[in-house]
Amino acid sequence: NTYSLQLSNDCGSVSDAIQVDFDHRVPHLDLDPTIPWCEGDIIILDASQPFIAEYLWSNGSVSPSIEVDAIGQYSVEVTTPCSIVSQNVDVVPDDDCVVPEFHKDIYIPNVFSPNGDGINDGFFISFGSDLQLLALDGTIYDRWGNLVYHSDALAFVWDGNFAEESVMPGVYVYTIKVKYTDGNVEREEVLAGDVTLLR
């Protein structure tokens, strides 16, 4: 619709007009609120709209979709000139996953306490004397899926800190890819699980 205004007096008149259109670009989100995840899964969270919009995901991405490869809570906010909508998605462990058993000579703790007492202060992996470690790449996430530690050093040790600050006590999830030789056989495994951090 067009709205106009005219002002007049004895000296003359002036007028102006404004065009007002209805904006039909209302974002709609229909993501699954809870998605099960197994080790190795890559989940696509897609918030694409059929019109131009701005996107902001909880991991900082501004793309219409993101790839998720870890458990945690993810959120997206979609903005148009007249509307803002948001949604949370919980990516949770799937109870039906087939989890491979770890090699009997690979030891991973399920609890550690980085309190400086010299006892169980670090989260680390131990390998039996029959195994020769060739490569390692490990990541640790908090319960919301935020990365708190990553290392590709063969001596994988997490001291319970993130950005030189102590993280909160709680359960943290790890994914560690290892390559090693067992006798004359070269093997690769993905070690996945959780560890409880105590203070």
Tab-separated table of C-alpha atoms in Angstrom:
chain	number	residue	atom	x	y	z
A	1	ASN	CA	0.000	0.000	0.000
A	2	THR	CA	1.061	3.582	-0.640
A	3	TYR	CA	0.456	6.240	1.993
A	4	SER	CA	0.762	9.928	1.128
A	5	LEU	CA	0.689	13.173	3.063
A	6	GLN	CA	0.118	16.719	1.795
A	7	LEU	CA	0.591	19.881	3.842
A	8	SER	CA	-0.784	23.214	2.580
A	9	ASN	CA	-0.938	26.823	3.693
A	10	ASP	CA	-1.312	30.210	2.023
A	11	CYS	CA	2.271	30.042	0.726
A	12	GLY	CA	1.964	26.693	-1.037
A	13	SER	CA	1.930	22.963	-0.365
A	14	VAL	CA	4.326	20.013	0.007
A	15	SER	CA	3.671	16.305	-0.201
A	16	ASP	CA	5.405	12.984	0.340
A	17	ALA	CA	4.534	9.300	0.001
A	18	ILE	CA	5.701	6.018	1.453
A	19	GLN	CA	5.301	2.499	0.084
A	20	VAL	CA	4.561	-0.172	2.722
A	21	ASP	CA	4.862	-3.807	1.702
A	22	PHE	CA	4.123	-6.932	3.729
A	23	ASP	CA	7.235	-9.080	4.272
A	24	HIS	CA	6.338	-12.746	3.793
A	25	ARG	CA	9.833	-13.980	4.748
A	26	VAL	CA	9.052	-15.615	8.080
A	27	PRO	CA	11.682	-18.246	8.955
A	28	HIS	CA	10.531	-21.713	9.957
A	29	LEU	CA	12.653	-24.301	11.775
A	30	ASP	CA	11.721	-27.965	11.999
A	31	LEU	CA	14.922	-29.655	13.154
A	32	ASP	CA	14.646	-32.778	15.279
A	33	PRO	CA	15.064	-31.629	18.896
A	34	THR	CA	16.968	-34.799	19.854
A	35	ILE	CA	19.243	-36.720	17.489
A	36	PRO	CA	21.031	-39.969	18.439
A	37	TRP	CA	24.729	-40.178	17.566
A	38	CYS	CA	27.227	-43.044	17.280
A	39	GLU	CA	30.996	-42.805	17.079
A	40	GLY	CA	31.996	-41.913	13.528
A	41	ASP	CA	28.604	-40.447	12.572
A	42	ILE	CA	28.507	-37.094	10.779
A	43	ILE	CA	25.134	-35.391	11.194
A	44	ILE	CA	24.021	-32.496	9.000
A	45	LEU	CA	21.930	-29.875	10.787
A	46	ASP	CA	20.216	-27.875	8.059
A	47	ALA	CA	18.310	-24.654	8.837
A	48	SER	CA	18.128	-23.441	5.212
A	49	GLN	CA	15.272	-21.107	4.289
A	50	PRO	CA	13.832	-20.578	0.775
A	51	PHE	CA	14.781	-16.901	0.944
A	52	ILE	CA	17.751	-14.802	2.007
A	53	ALA	CA	18.301	-14.926	5.757
A	54	GLU	CA	21.116	-14.636	8.288
A	55	TYR	CA	22.213	-17.694	10.266
A	56	LEU	CA	24.141	-17.955	13.519
A	57	TRP	CA	24.976	-21.341	15.060
A	58	SER	CA	26.211	-21.900	18.585
A	59	ASN	CA	29.612	-22.964	17.200
A	60	GLY	CA	29.984	-19.583	15.468
A	61	SER	CA	29.119	-20.761	11.952
A	62	VAL	CA	27.026	-18.424	9.798
A	63	SER	CA	26.212	-21.031	7.138
A	64	PRO	CA	22.685	-22.410	6.599
A	65	SER	CA	23.878	-25.868	7.708
A	66	ILE	CA	26.631	-27.380	9.839
A	67	GLU	CA	28.238	-30.803	10.223
A	68	VAL	CA	28.139	-32.347	13.689
A	69	ASP	CA	30.486	-35.158	14.702
A	70	ALA	CA	30.172	-35.104	18.507
A	71	ILE	CA	27.509	-35.150	21.176
A	72	GLY	CA	26.350	-31.853	22.684
A	73	GLN	CA	23.695	-29.174	22.451
A	74	TYR	CA	23.657	-27.108	19.265
A	75	SER	CA	21.498	-24.084	18.537
A	76	VAL	CA	20.753	-21.890	15.542
A	77	GLU	CA	19.226	-18.437	15.174
A	78	VAL	CA	17.716	-17.400	11.836
A	79	THR	CA	17.105	-13.709	11.213
A	80	THR	CA	15.181	-11.782	8.542
A	81	PRO	CA	14.313	-8.068	8.605
A	82	CYS	CA	11.024	-8.743	10.435
A	83	SER	CA	11.542	-12.051	12.247
A	84	ILE	CA	13.968	-14.009	14.413
A	85	VAL	CA	13.528	-17.695	15.213
A	86	SER	CA	15.811	-20.086	17.063
A	87	GLN	CA	15.968	-23.748	17.983
A	88	ASN	CA	18.090	-26.054	20.110
A	89	VAL	CA	19.133	-29.551	19.050
A	90	ASP	CA	20.496	-32.114	21.494
A	91	VAL	CA	22.857	-34.649	19.918
A	92	VAL	CA	22.921	-37.552	22.373
A	93	PRO	CA	24.656	-40.950	22.544
A	94	ASP	CA	22.717	-43.672	20.728
A	95	ASP	CA	22.027	-46.698	22.932
A	96	ASP	CA	22.082	-48.993	19.881
A	97	CYS	CA	25.615	-48.207	18.738
A	98	VAL	CA	27.975	-51.085	18.124
A	99	VAL	CA	31.062	-50.084	20.101
A	100	PRO	CA	34.238	-51.982	19.251
A	101	GLU	CA	36.192	-53.323	22.194
A	102	PHE	CA	39.539	-51.683	22.823
A	103	HIS	CA	42.714	-53.702	22.580
A	104	LYS	CA	43.387	-55.388	25.909
A	105	ASP	CA	46.782	-53.664	26.147
A	106	ILE	CA	45.403	-50.126	25.771
A	107	TYR	CA	44.523	-48.539	29.104
A	108	ILE	CA	42.293	-45.444	29.414
A	109	PRO	CA	41.167	-44.135	32.822
A	110	ASN	CA	37.529	-43.236	33.431
A	111	VAL	CA	38.286	-40.844	36.309
A	112	PHE	CA	41.108	-38.402	37.026
A	113	SER	CA	41.638	-35.592	39.517
A	114	PRO	CA	43.927	-32.738	38.399
A	115	ASN	CA	44.259	-31.180	41.857
A	116	GLY	CA	48.041	-31.065	42.081
A	117	ASP	CA	48.422	-33.798	44.671
A	118	GLY	CA	50.624	-35.854	42.368
A	119	ILE	CA	48.101	-38.692	42.220
A	120	ASN	CA	46.066	-39.263	39.051
A	121	ASP	CA	46.551	-35.633	37.980
A	122	GLY	CA	46.389	-36.232	34.215
A	123	PHE	CA	44.178	-38.006	31.717
A	124	PHE	CA	46.476	-40.117	29.574
A	125	ILE	CA	46.577	-43.341	27.583
A	126	SER	CA	48.908	-46.228	28.361
A	127	PHE	CA	49.983	-48.893	25.904
A	128	GLY	CA	51.274	-52.344	26.751
A	129	SER	CA	54.895	-53.190	26.032
A	130	ASP	CA	53.851	-55.405	23.096
A	131	LEU	CA	52.370	-52.420	21.228
A	132	GLN	CA	54.363	-49.758	19.408
A	133	LEU	CA	52.435	-46.503	18.969
A	134	LEU	CA	52.865	-44.942	15.517
A	135	ALA	CA	50.355	-42.061	15.496
A	136	LEU	CA	47.704	-40.537	17.726
A	137	ASP	CA	45.106	-37.808	17.315
A	138	GLY	CA	42.784	-37.091	20.214
A	139	THR	CA	40.060	-34.617	21.115
A	140	ILE	CA	38.084	-34.039	24.300
A	141	TYR	CA	34.712	-32.271	24.468
A	142	ASP	CA	32.555	-30.993	27.280
A	143	ARG	CA	28.921	-32.068	27.715
A	144	TRP	CA	27.748	-29.366	25.273
A	145	GLY	CA	30.093	-30.534	22.525
A	146	ASN	CA	32.627	-27.729	22.933
A	147	LEU	CA	36.226	-28.680	22.232
A	148	VAL	CA	38.344	-28.391	25.390
A	149	TYR	CA	41.500	-30.264	24.347
A	150	HIS	CA	43.195	-31.587	21.230
A	151	SER	CA	46.570	-33.169	20.707
A	152	ASP	CA	48.358	-35.281	18.127
A	153	ALA	CA	51.388	-35.885	20.352
A	154	LEU	CA	52.205	-39.521	21.006
A	155	ALA	CA	52.327	-38.702	24.712
A	156	PHE	CA	48.642	-37.728	24.966
A	157	VAL	CA	48.039	-36.040	28.336
A	158	TRP	CA	45.247	-33.650	29.346
A	159	ASP	CA	45.815	-31.686	32.547
A	160	GLY	CA	42.178	-30.637	32.957
A	161	ASN	CA	42.718	-27.094	31.659
A	162	PHE	CA	41.310	-25.129	28.738
A	163	ALA	CA	43.055	-21.925	27.624
A	164	GLU	CA	45.216	-22.184	30.768
A	165	GLU	CA	42.111	-22.147	32.995
A	166	SER	CA	40.809	-25.083	35.032
A	167	VAL	CA	37.630	-26.580	33.605
A	168	MET	CA	34.679	-27.443	35.811
A	169	PRO	CA	34.354	-30.912	37.339
A	170	GLY	CA	32.098	-33.194	35.334
A	171	VAL	CA	31.951	-35.741	32.550
A	172	TYR	CA	33.975	-35.139	29.382
A	173	VAL	CA	33.830	-37.107	26.143
A	174	TYR	CA	36.929	-38.208	24.244
A	175	THR	CA	37.603	-39.471	20.728
A	176	ILE	CA	41.131	-40.714	20.134
A	177	LYS	CA	42.398	-42.232	16.896
A	178	VAL	CA	45.471	-44.417	17.313
A	179	LYS	CA	47.715	-46.313	14.910
A	180	TYR	CA	50.047	-48.913	16.327
A	181	THR	CA	51.829	-52.141	15.555
A	182	ASP	CA	50.959	-55.302	17.438
A	183	GLY	CA	53.806	-57.647	16.676
A	184	ASN	CA	54.095	-57.498	12.883
A	185	VAL	CA	50.513	-56.298	12.368
A	186	GLU	CA	49.687	-52.614	11.920
A	187	ARG	CA	46.307	-51.611	13.355
A	188	GLU	CA	44.136	-48.521	13.638
A	189	GLU	CA	41.465	-47.942	16.260
A	190	VAL	CA	39.128	-45.159	17.311
A	191	LEU	CA	38.891	-45.027	21.096
A	192	ALA	CA	35.737	-43.261	22.276
A	193	GLY	CA	34.201	-42.876	25.695
A	194	ASP	CA	33.933	-40.507	28.625
A	195	VAL	CA	36.014	-39.572	31.621
A	196	THR	CA	34.924	-37.971	34.880
A	197	LEU	CA	37.023	-35.037	36.082
A	198	LEU	CA	37.127	-34.519	39.863
A	199	ARG	CA	38.661	-31.603	41.756
